[in-house]
Amino acid sequence: MTYQKMNIEDILHDYERLRLSNNRTLQNRKNEIYALIPRIREIDAENSLSYITAAKMKLNNKSSKEISSIKQRNRERTAEKKRLLVENGFPEDYLEPIYTCSVCKDTGFIEQKRCKCFLNKIIDGLYLQSNLKNIFEKENFDTFSLDYYSKDIPSGQKDFSPYDNVKNILDRTHAIINKFETDPGCANILIYGETGLGKTFLTNCIAKELLDKGHSVFYLSSNELFEDILAGYIMNNNKSYTDLFNYIFNCELLIIDDLGTELTNNFVLSELFEIINKREITDKSTLISTNLSIKQLRDRYSERIMSRIVADYTVFNIYGDNIRYQKRKQAYNSPA
């Protein structure tokens, strides 16, 4: 993934366009309702005038009793408006302001801090740059095939066939995803196994499923995480990575794909432990995939890190025959 600096002005313009679009929709609704139920137009006009009157009275230090009387009458008219909408087959909030994000009201900010939706727009931009969204459309649970996994139990090595093992992993993965809404820290997962067994495919399935449900997911290869973002931000003081650095710790699910492909050193060990520790403390989930065995991981990343992962993560070991080789063989043997 190539990290171009996201144009914040473009994102702010997107919010402006979104607000304008929602305002147009609301105005069209008002025109529709005013023509159908003229009394609602009268109510809106009366309420608007009374708000101005109440504001003037407050400035002129009029009694709170008079102001309260005006507010009470507004509430009565608003109740009448909702009743008229429902009686005519509309939701009672049909004429309320429309917000795509009700948290920040489509401004992108909450008390001068960027809203979660703002950060998601940054990540969406990165996914579009990297073509990941197209990959997620191709690699998802609907396209995940068990046909590449043998139903024969490996001699003297495993208790289950590769087929039954992956089928069980899929069942447990679906259970984790279903639980994610109420327990966002439940998806701490380590997926390990040899190359070409579907680890990244399964990771893409999980990412797409949670993205489709509206959760914030940040997908990075190990190289991208340590050698691009963290090294760029921490060691090279590259401020264009500030949002990405913060998102590593704040997104609901962080995916670190292909752990072990990076150049492992003390910096990587320190930052990996920091990520695992901080995200666990804040009840955020982390998914790690790797071609390394548990022993290789322990030798490479220290007992301190691996003890946390083994103790607190759901560990999936995928085994079987290399799927890439199977696909090549099928393509070679297929008639032209």
mmCIF file of C-alpha atoms in Angstrom:
data_model
loop_
_atom_site.group_PDB
_atom_site.id
_atom_site.type_symbol
_atom_site.label_atom_id
_atom_site.label_comp_id
_atom_site.label_asym_id
_atom_site.label_seq_id
_atom_site.Cartn_x
_atom_site.Cartn_y
_atom_site.Cartn_z
ATOM 1 C CA MET A 1 0.000 0.000 0.000
ATOM 2 C CA THR A 2 1.416 3.404 -0.950
ATOM 3 C CA TYR A 3 0.618 6.026 1.653
ATOM 4 C CA GLN A 4 -0.011 9.311 -0.069
ATOM 5 C CA LYS A 5 -0.793 12.161 2.249
ATOM 6 C CA MET A 6 -4.556 12.384 2.490
ATOM 7 C CA ASN A 7 -5.954 15.730 1.351
ATOM 8 C CA ILE A 8 -7.892 16.915 4.386
ATOM 9 C CA GLU A 9 -9.483 19.712 2.365
ATOM 10 C CA ASP A 10 -11.048 17.114 0.062
ATOM 11 C CA ILE A 11 -12.563 15.347 3.064
ATOM 12 C CA LEU A 12 -13.942 18.624 4.435
ATOM 13 C CA HIS A 13 -15.458 19.370 1.014
ATOM 14 C CA ASP A 14 -17.056 15.921 1.097
ATOM 15 C CA TYR A 15 -18.723 16.841 4.390
ATOM 16 C CA GLU A 16 -19.930 20.112 2.883
ATOM 17 C CA ARG A 17 -21.420 18.271 -0.104
ATOM 18 C CA LEU A 18 -23.010 15.762 2.252
ATOM 19 C CA ARG A 19 -24.646 18.499 4.325
ATOM 20 C CA LEU A 20 -25.944 20.217 1.194
ATOM 21 C CA SER A 21 -27.359 16.936 -0.122
ATOM 22 C CA ASN A 22 -29.095 16.157 3.180
ATOM 23 C CA ASN A 23 -30.471 19.699 3.380
ATOM 24 C CA ARG A 24 -31.890 19.366 -0.137
ATOM 25 C CA THR A 25 -33.528 16.088 0.843
ATOM 26 C CA LEU A 26 -35.028 17.728 3.929
ATOM 27 C CA GLN A 27 -36.314 20.690 1.917
ATOM 28 C CA ASN A 28 -37.922 18.327 -0.608
ATOM 29 C CA ARG A 29 -39.628 16.553 2.265
ATOM 30 C CA LYS A 30 -40.914 19.867 3.625
ATOM 31 C CA ASN A 31 -42.292 20.870 0.236
ATOM 32 C CA GLU A 32 -44.006 17.492 -0.018
ATOM 33 C CA ILE A 33 -45.541 17.692 3.464
ATOM 34 C CA TYR A 34 -46.536 21.371 3.215
ATOM 35 C CA ALA A 35 -48.504 20.608 0.061
ATOM 36 C CA LEU A 36 -50.137 17.548 1.593
ATOM 37 C CA ILE A 37 -50.702 18.846 5.147
ATOM 38 C CA PRO A 38 -50.910 22.695 5.142
ATOM 39 C CA ARG A 39 -51.355 22.785 8.924
ATOM 40 C CA ILE A 40 -47.727 21.628 9.351
ATOM 41 C CA ARG A 41 -46.485 24.641 7.398
ATOM 42 C CA GLU A 42 -48.462 26.837 9.816
ATOM 43 C CA ILE A 43 -46.983 25.027 12.817
ATOM 44 C CA ASP A 44 -43.412 25.499 11.555
ATOM 45 C CA ALA A 45 -44.041 29.202 10.901
ATOM 46 C CA GLU A 46 -45.648 29.696 14.337
ATOM 47 C CA ASN A 47 -42.807 27.894 16.101
ATOM 48 C CA SER A 48 -40.137 29.879 14.242
ATOM 49 C CA LEU A 49 -41.812 33.158 15.192
ATOM 50 C CA SER A 50 -42.218 32.110 18.812
ATOM 51 C CA TYR A 51 -38.494 31.182 19.079
ATOM 52 C CA ILE A 52 -37.626 34.732 17.976
ATOM 53 C CA THR A 53 -40.135 36.193 20.417
ATOM 54 C CA ALA A 54 -38.730 34.117 23.302
ATOM 55 C CA ALA A 55 -35.180 35.186 22.451
ATOM 56 C CA LYS A 56 -36.171 38.874 22.448
ATOM 57 C CA MET A 57 -38.004 38.469 25.754
ATOM 58 C CA LYS A 58 -34.935 36.867 27.296
ATOM 59 C CA LEU A 59 -32.748 39.755 26.117
ATOM 60 C CA ASN A 60 -35.230 42.219 27.623
ATOM 61 C CA ASN A 61 -35.199 40.327 30.933
ATOM 62 C CA LYS A 62 -38.854 39.348 30.709
ATOM 63 C CA SER A 63 -40.171 36.942 33.318
ATOM 64 C CA SER A 64 -39.250 33.306 32.988
ATOM 65 C CA LYS A 65 -42.942 32.463 33.349
ATOM 66 C CA GLU A 66 -43.778 34.203 30.062
ATOM 67 C CA ILE A 67 -40.881 32.478 28.291
ATOM 68 C CA SER A 68 -41.870 29.093 29.722
ATOM 69 C CA SER A 69 -45.415 29.620 28.433
ATOM 70 C CA ILE A 70 -44.082 30.184 24.906
ATOM 71 C CA LYS A 71 -41.900 27.067 25.124
ATOM 72 C CA GLN A 72 -44.834 24.997 26.347
ATOM 73 C CA ARG A 73 -46.952 26.139 23.397
ATOM 74 C CA ASN A 74 -44.093 25.187 21.037
ATOM 75 C CA ARG A 75 -43.997 21.712 22.533
ATOM 76 C CA GLU A 76 -47.744 21.344 22.057
ATOM 77 C CA ARG A 77 -47.513 22.412 18.410
ATOM 78 C CA THR A 78 -44.565 20.043 17.828
ATOM 79 C CA ALA A 79 -46.598 17.170 19.310
ATOM 80 C CA GLU A 80 -49.469 18.072 16.985
ATOM 81 C CA LYS A 81 -47.056 18.090 14.032
ATOM 82 C CA LYS A 82 -45.778 14.599 14.855
ATOM 83 C CA ARG A 83 -49.338 13.325 15.253
ATOM 84 C CA LEU A 84 -50.324 14.728 11.850
ATOM 85 C CA LEU A 85 -47.304 13.098 10.203
ATOM 86 C CA VAL A 86 -48.095 9.689 11.683
ATOM 87 C CA GLU A 87 -51.795 9.974 10.806
ATOM 88 C CA ASN A 88 -50.797 10.585 7.188
ATOM 89 C CA GLY A 89 -48.437 7.601 7.023
ATOM 90 C CA PHE A 90 -45.082 9.318 7.684
ATOM 91 C CA PRO A 91 -42.561 8.733 10.508
ATOM 92 C CA GLU A 92 -42.897 11.328 13.262
ATOM 93 C CA ASP A 93 -39.283 12.440 12.675
ATOM 94 C CA TYR A 94 -39.755 12.806 8.897
ATOM 95 C CA LEU A 95 -39.045 16.539 9.020
ATOM 96 C CA GLU A 96 -36.175 16.397 11.498
ATOM 97 C CA PRO A 97 -32.677 17.400 10.279
ATOM 98 C CA ILE A 98 -30.977 14.594 8.327
ATOM 99 C CA TYR A 99 -27.478 13.515 9.368
ATOM 100 C CA THR A 100 -25.412 10.725 7.862
ATOM 101 C CA CYS A 101 -23.368 10.759 11.073
ATOM 102 C CA SER A 102 -25.585 11.705 14.004
ATOM 103 C CA VAL A 103 -22.563 11.939 16.326
ATOM 104 C CA CYS A 104 -20.833 14.906 14.650
ATOM 105 C CA LYS A 105 -23.876 16.022 12.616
ATOM 106 C CA ASP A 106 -21.814 15.707 9.422
ATOM 107 C CA THR A 107 -19.195 18.225 10.489
ATOM 108 C CA GLY A 108 -16.443 15.642 11.026
ATOM 109 C CA PHE A 109 -15.639 17.038 14.467
ATOM 110 C CA ILE A 110 -16.773 16.617 18.063
ATOM 111 C CA GLU A 111 -15.535 19.379 20.353
ATOM 112 C CA GLN A 112 -12.631 20.119 17.962
ATOM 113 C CA LYS A 113 -11.636 16.434 17.825
ATOM 114 C CA ARG A 114 -12.041 14.419 14.666
ATOM 115 C CA CYS A 115 -15.073 12.160 14.658
ATOM 116 C CA LYS A 116 -14.757 8.441 14.028
ATOM 117 C CA CYS A 117 -16.430 8.961 10.644
ATOM 118 C CA PHE A 118 -13.661 11.423 9.675
ATOM 119 C CA LEU A 119 -10.986 8.830 10.427
ATOM 120 C CA ASN A 120 -12.950 6.230 8.483
ATOM 121 C CA LYS A 121 -12.917 8.544 5.456
ATOM 122 C CA ILE A 122 -9.120 8.677 5.697
ATOM 123 C CA ILE A 123 -8.908 4.883 5.809
ATOM 124 C CA ASP A 124 -11.444 4.577 2.971
ATOM 125 C CA GLY A 125 -9.165 6.763 0.888
ATOM 126 C CA LEU A 126 -6.211 4.533 1.652
ATOM 127 C CA TYR A 127 -8.163 1.422 0.754
ATOM 128 C CA LEU A 128 -9.133 2.978 -2.565
ATOM 129 C CA GLN A 129 -5.480 3.863 -3.226
ATOM 130 C CA SER A 130 -4.384 0.298 -2.508
ATOM 131 C CA ASN A 131 -7.246 -1.459 -4.349
ATOM 132 C CA LEU A 132 -8.068 -3.337 -1.132
ATOM 133 C CA LYS A 133 -11.790 -2.720 -1.528
ATOM 134 C CA ASN A 134 -11.734 -4.611 -4.818
ATOM 135 C CA ILE A 135 -9.907 -7.455 -3.080
ATOM 136 C CA PHE A 136 -12.512 -7.545 -0.301
ATOM 137 C CA GLU A 137 -15.235 -7.876 -2.930
ATOM 138 C CA LYS A 138 -13.505 -10.955 -4.354
ATOM 139 C CA GLU A 139 -12.296 -12.480 -1.100
ATOM 140 C CA ASN A 140 -15.160 -12.824 1.348
ATOM 141 C CA PHE A 141 -17.075 -15.537 3.185
ATOM 142 C CA ASP A 142 -19.336 -16.102 0.168
ATOM 143 C CA THR A 143 -16.339 -16.958 -2.015
ATOM 144 C CA PHE A 144 -14.341 -18.866 0.620
ATOM 145 C CA SER A 145 -14.212 -22.484 -0.632
ATOM 146 C CA LEU A 146 -13.574 -25.565 1.508
ATOM 147 C CA ASP A 147 -12.929 -27.623 -1.622
ATOM 148 C CA TYR A 148 -9.184 -27.020 -1.395
ATOM 149 C CA TYR A 149 -8.912 -28.667 2.021
ATOM 150 C CA SER A 150 -8.501 -32.423 2.232
ATOM 151 C CA LYS A 151 -10.897 -34.538 4.285
ATOM 152 C CA ASP A 152 -8.093 -36.979 5.097
ATOM 153 C CA ILE A 153 -6.466 -36.696 8.528
ATOM 154 C CA PRO A 154 -2.679 -36.186 8.227
ATOM 155 C CA SER A 155 -0.928 -39.306 9.495
ATOM 156 C CA GLY A 156 0.290 -38.960 13.079
ATOM 157 C CA GLN A 157 0.259 -35.147 12.984
ATOM 158 C CA LYS A 158 -3.221 -33.760 13.568
ATOM 159 C CA ASP A 159 -6.476 -34.836 15.170
ATOM 160 C CA PHE A 160 -8.647 -33.357 12.427
ATOM 161 C CA SER A 161 -8.574 -33.258 8.664
ATOM 162 C CA PRO A 162 -7.647 -29.914 7.037
ATOM 163 C CA TYR A 163 -11.289 -29.686 5.903
ATOM 164 C CA ASP A 164 -12.776 -30.175 9.381
ATOM 165 C CA ASN A 165 -10.159 -27.884 10.895
ATOM 166 C CA VAL A 166 -10.937 -24.966 8.561
ATOM 167 C CA LYS A 167 -14.668 -25.578 8.815
ATOM 168 C CA ASN A 168 -14.361 -25.283 12.594
ATOM 169 C CA ILE A 169 -12.271 -22.112 12.212
ATOM 170 C CA LEU A 170 -14.956 -20.585 9.973
ATOM 171 C CA ASP A 171 -17.686 -21.441 12.499
ATOM 172 C CA ARG A 172 -15.706 -19.909 15.352
ATOM 173 C CA THR A 173 -14.877 -16.859 13.236
ATOM 174 C CA HIS A 174 -18.560 -16.230 12.507
ATOM 175 C CA ALA A 175 -19.297 -16.533 16.234
ATOM 176 C CA ILE A 176 -16.624 -13.926 17.000
ATOM 177 C CA ILE A 177 -18.014 -11.536 14.361
ATOM 178 C CA ASN A 178 -21.550 -11.924 15.736
ATOM 179 C CA LYS A 179 -20.259 -11.148 19.226
ATOM 180 C CA PHE A 180 -18.193 -8.152 18.092
ATOM 181 C CA GLU A 181 -21.072 -5.680 18.351
ATOM 182 C CA THR A 182 -21.389 -6.143 22.114
ATOM 183 C CA ASP A 183 -17.800 -7.181 22.833
ATOM 184 C CA PRO A 184 -15.412 -5.247 20.547
ATOM 185 C CA GLY A 185 -12.396 -6.774 22.259
ATOM 186 C CA CYS A 186 -13.392 -10.355 21.399
ATOM 187 C CA ALA A 187 -11.602 -10.534 18.048
ATOM 188 C CA ASN A 188 -8.013 -10.873 19.240
ATOM 189 C CA ILE A 189 -6.953 -13.596 16.808
ATOM 190 C CA LEU A 190 -3.680 -15.203 15.713
ATOM 191 C CA ILE A 191 -3.859 -17.137 12.421
ATOM 192 C CA TYR A 192 -0.741 -19.131 11.582
ATOM 193 C CA GLY A 193 0.266 -21.749 9.043
ATOM 194 C CA GLU A 194 2.425 -22.293 6.001
ATOM 195 C CA THR A 195 2.249 -20.175 2.852
ATOM 196 C CA GLY A 196 -0.680 -20.611 0.485
ATOM 197 C CA LEU A 197 -3.258 -22.047 2.890
ATOM 198 C CA GLY A 198 -5.772 -19.183 2.892
ATOM 199 C CA LYS A 199 -4.702 -17.140 5.917
ATOM 200 C CA THR A 200 -4.827 -13.798 4.105
ATOM 201 C CA PHE A 201 -8.075 -14.821 2.373
ATOM 202 C CA LEU A 202 -9.677 -15.537 5.769
ATOM 203 C CA THR A 203 -8.312 -12.243 7.106
ATOM 204 C CA ASN A 204 -9.916 -10.409 4.170
ATOM 205 C CA CYS A 205 -13.222 -12.166 4.899
ATOM 206 C CA ILE A 206 -13.182 -10.932 8.497
ATOM 207 C CA ALA A 207 -12.183 -7.404 7.468
ATOM 208 C CA LYS A 208 -14.955 -7.124 4.882
ATOM 209 C CA GLU A 209 -17.602 -8.524 7.215
ATOM 210 C CA LEU A 210 -16.834 -5.986 9.945
ATOM 211 C CA LEU A 211 -16.449 -3.097 7.495
ATOM 212 C CA ASP A 212 -19.862 -3.945 6.049
ATOM 213 C CA LYS A 213 -21.296 -3.803 9.561
ATOM 214 C CA GLY A 214 -19.925 -0.280 9.997
ATOM 215 C CA HIS A 215 -16.946 -1.058 12.217
ATOM 216 C CA SER A 216 -13.579 0.644 11.830
ATOM 217 C CA VAL A 217 -10.928 -1.724 10.460
ATOM 218 C CA PHE A 218 -7.330 -0.880 9.657
ATOM 219 C CA TYR A 219 -5.605 -3.496 7.480
ATOM 220 C CA LEU A 220 -1.806 -3.416 7.233
ATOM 221 C CA SER A 221 0.938 -5.780 6.237
ATOM 222 C CA SER A 222 3.683 -6.103 8.809
ATOM 223 C CA ASN A 223 6.064 -4.176 6.539
ATOM 224 C CA GLU A 224 3.610 -1.323 6.139
ATOM 225 C CA LEU A 225 2.983 -1.121 9.864
ATOM 226 C CA PHE A 226 6.560 -1.141 11.145
ATOM 227 C CA GLU A 227 8.715 0.064 8.262
ATOM 228 C CA ASP A 228 6.377 2.676 6.773
ATOM 229 C CA ILE A 229 4.026 4.176 9.353
ATOM 230 C CA LEU A 230 5.694 3.577 12.725
ATOM 231 C CA ALA A 231 9.243 4.178 11.516
ATOM 232 C CA GLY A 232 8.072 7.171 9.489
ATOM 233 C CA TYR A 233 6.174 8.748 12.355
ATOM 234 C CA ILE A 234 8.352 7.874 15.361
ATOM 235 C CA MET A 235 11.863 7.729 13.921
ATOM 236 C CA ASN A 236 11.580 10.148 10.990
ATOM 237 C CA ASN A 237 9.051 12.541 12.570
ATOM 238 C CA ASN A 238 6.833 12.413 9.481
ATOM 239 C CA LYS A 239 3.695 14.264 10.639
ATOM 240 C CA SER A 240 1.695 13.173 7.580
ATOM 241 C CA TYR A 241 1.382 9.818 9.356
ATOM 242 C CA THR A 242 -0.177 11.301 12.510
ATOM 243 C CA ASP A 243 -3.733 10.187 11.725
ATOM 244 C CA LEU A 244 -2.576 6.733 10.689
ATOM 245 C CA PHE A 245 -0.461 6.372 13.832
ATOM 246 C CA ASN A 246 -3.431 7.295 16.029
ATOM 247 C CA TYR A 247 -5.714 4.984 14.077
ATOM 248 C CA ILE A 248 -3.423 2.025 14.792
ATOM 249 C CA PHE A 249 -4.383 2.337 18.454
ATOM 250 C CA ASN A 250 -7.975 3.543 18.089
ATOM 251 C CA CYS A 251 -9.584 1.526 15.278
ATOM 252 C CA GLU A 252 -11.928 -1.239 16.412
ATOM 253 C CA LEU A 253 -9.981 -3.955 14.589
ATOM 254 C CA LEU A 254 -6.313 -3.709 13.611
ATOM 255 C CA ILE A 255 -5.152 -6.382 11.170
ATOM 256 C CA ILE A 256 -1.425 -7.120 10.930
ATOM 257 C CA ASP A 257 -0.937 -9.409 7.947
ATOM 258 C CA ASP A 258 2.203 -11.494 7.356
ATOM 259 C CA LEU A 259 3.931 -10.856 10.670
ATOM 260 C CA GLY A 260 7.512 -11.999 10.244
ATOM 261 C CA THR A 261 8.120 -10.487 6.805
ATOM 262 C CA GLU A 262 9.412 -7.251 8.339
ATOM 263 C CA LEU A 263 12.999 -6.670 9.410
ATOM 264 C CA THR A 264 12.697 -7.598 13.087
ATOM 265 C CA ASN A 265 14.739 -5.509 15.514
ATOM 266 C CA ASN A 266 14.385 -3.923 18.959
ATOM 267 C CA PHE A 267 12.219 -1.147 17.523
ATOM 268 C CA VAL A 268 9.773 -3.666 16.067
ATOM 269 C CA LEU A 269 9.710 -5.708 19.288
ATOM 270 C CA SER A 270 9.022 -2.607 21.365
ATOM 271 C CA GLU A 271 6.279 -1.283 19.081
ATOM 272 C CA LEU A 272 4.584 -4.670 18.656
ATOM 273 C CA PHE A 273 4.343 -5.075 22.425
ATOM 274 C CA GLU A 274 3.064 -1.485 22.732
ATOM 275 C CA ILE A 275 0.333 -2.146 20.169
ATOM 276 C CA ILE A 276 -0.754 -5.436 21.740
ATOM 277 C CA ASN A 277 -0.693 -3.990 25.254
ATOM 278 C CA LYS A 278 -2.440 -0.656 24.583
ATOM 279 C CA ARG A 279 -5.131 -2.116 22.374
ATOM 280 C CA GLU A 280 -5.904 -4.797 24.935
ATOM 281 C CA ILE A 281 -6.148 -2.226 27.733
ATOM 282 C CA THR A 282 -8.611 -0.157 25.673
ATOM 283 C CA ASP A 283 -10.635 -3.241 24.670
ATOM 284 C CA LYS A 284 -9.721 -3.007 20.972
ATOM 285 C CA SER A 285 -9.230 -6.129 18.847
ATOM 286 C CA THR A 286 -6.094 -7.128 16.938
ATOM 287 C CA LEU A 287 -5.824 -9.844 14.305
ATOM 288 C CA ILE A 288 -2.378 -11.177 13.366
ATOM 289 C CA SER A 289 -1.595 -13.584 10.548
ATOM 290 C CA THR A 290 1.807 -15.201 10.007
ATOM 291 C CA ASN A 291 3.607 -17.998 8.175
ATOM 292 C CA LEU A 292 5.687 -18.691 11.290
ATOM 293 C CA SER A 293 5.006 -21.460 13.783
ATOM 294 C CA ILE A 294 4.386 -20.737 17.457
ATOM 295 C CA LYS A 295 7.960 -21.785 18.262
ATOM 296 C CA GLN A 296 9.353 -19.538 15.518
ATOM 297 C CA LEU A 297 7.232 -16.653 16.765
ATOM 298 C CA ARG A 298 8.456 -17.160 20.322
ATOM 299 C CA ASP A 299 12.091 -17.308 19.192
ATOM 300 C CA ARG A 300 11.707 -14.190 17.069
ATOM 301 C CA TYR A 301 9.448 -11.945 19.155
ATOM 302 C CA SER A 302 10.360 -12.874 22.735
ATOM 303 C CA GLU A 303 8.513 -14.738 25.444
ATOM 304 C CA ARG A 304 6.995 -11.498 26.774
ATOM 305 C CA ILE A 305 5.103 -10.824 23.546
ATOM 306 C CA MET A 306 4.137 -14.419 22.796
ATOM 307 C CA SER A 307 2.900 -15.107 26.311
ATOM 308 C CA ARG A 308 0.414 -12.227 25.886
ATOM 309 C CA ILE A 309 -0.731 -13.507 22.499
ATOM 310 C CA VAL A 310 -1.081 -17.161 23.498
ATOM 311 C CA ALA A 311 -2.895 -16.241 26.716
ATOM 312 C CA ASP A 312 -5.278 -13.605 25.320
ATOM 313 C CA TYR A 313 -5.784 -14.444 21.639
ATOM 314 C CA THR A 314 -7.883 -17.051 19.872
ATOM 315 C CA VAL A 315 -5.276 -19.099 17.986
ATOM 316 C CA PHE A 316 -6.138 -20.676 14.631
ATOM 317 C CA ASN A 317 -3.689 -23.042 12.917
ATOM 318 C CA ILE A 318 -4.503 -23.590 9.243
ATOM 319 C CA TYR A 319 -2.840 -26.616 7.647
ATOM 320 C CA GLY A 320 -3.197 -28.665 4.479
ATOM 321 C CA ASP A 321 -1.983 -28.555 0.883
ATOM 322 C CA ASN A 322 -0.866 -25.328 -0.752
ATOM 323 C CA ILE A 323 -3.940 -23.841 -2.432
ATOM 324 C CA ARG A 324 -1.901 -21.799 -4.888
ATOM 325 C CA TYR A 325 -0.250 -24.967 -6.179
ATOM 326 C CA GLN A 326 -3.642 -26.653 -6.463
ATOM 327 C CA LYS A 327 -5.027 -23.770 -8.513
ATOM 328 C CA ARG A 328 -1.999 -23.761 -10.805
ATOM 329 C CA LYS A 329 -2.302 -27.499 -11.283
ATOM 330 C CA GLN A 330 -6.010 -27.194 -12.106
ATOM 331 C CA ALA A 331 -5.310 -24.408 -14.603
ATOM 332 C CA TYR A 332 -2.502 -26.446 -16.216
ATOM 333 C CA ASN A 333 -4.671 -29.541 -16.565
ATOM 334 C CA SER A 334 -7.736 -27.688 -17.826
ATOM 335 C CA PRO A 335 -8.378 -28.064 -21.570
ATOM 336 C CA ALA A 336 -7.494 -24.989 -23.581
#
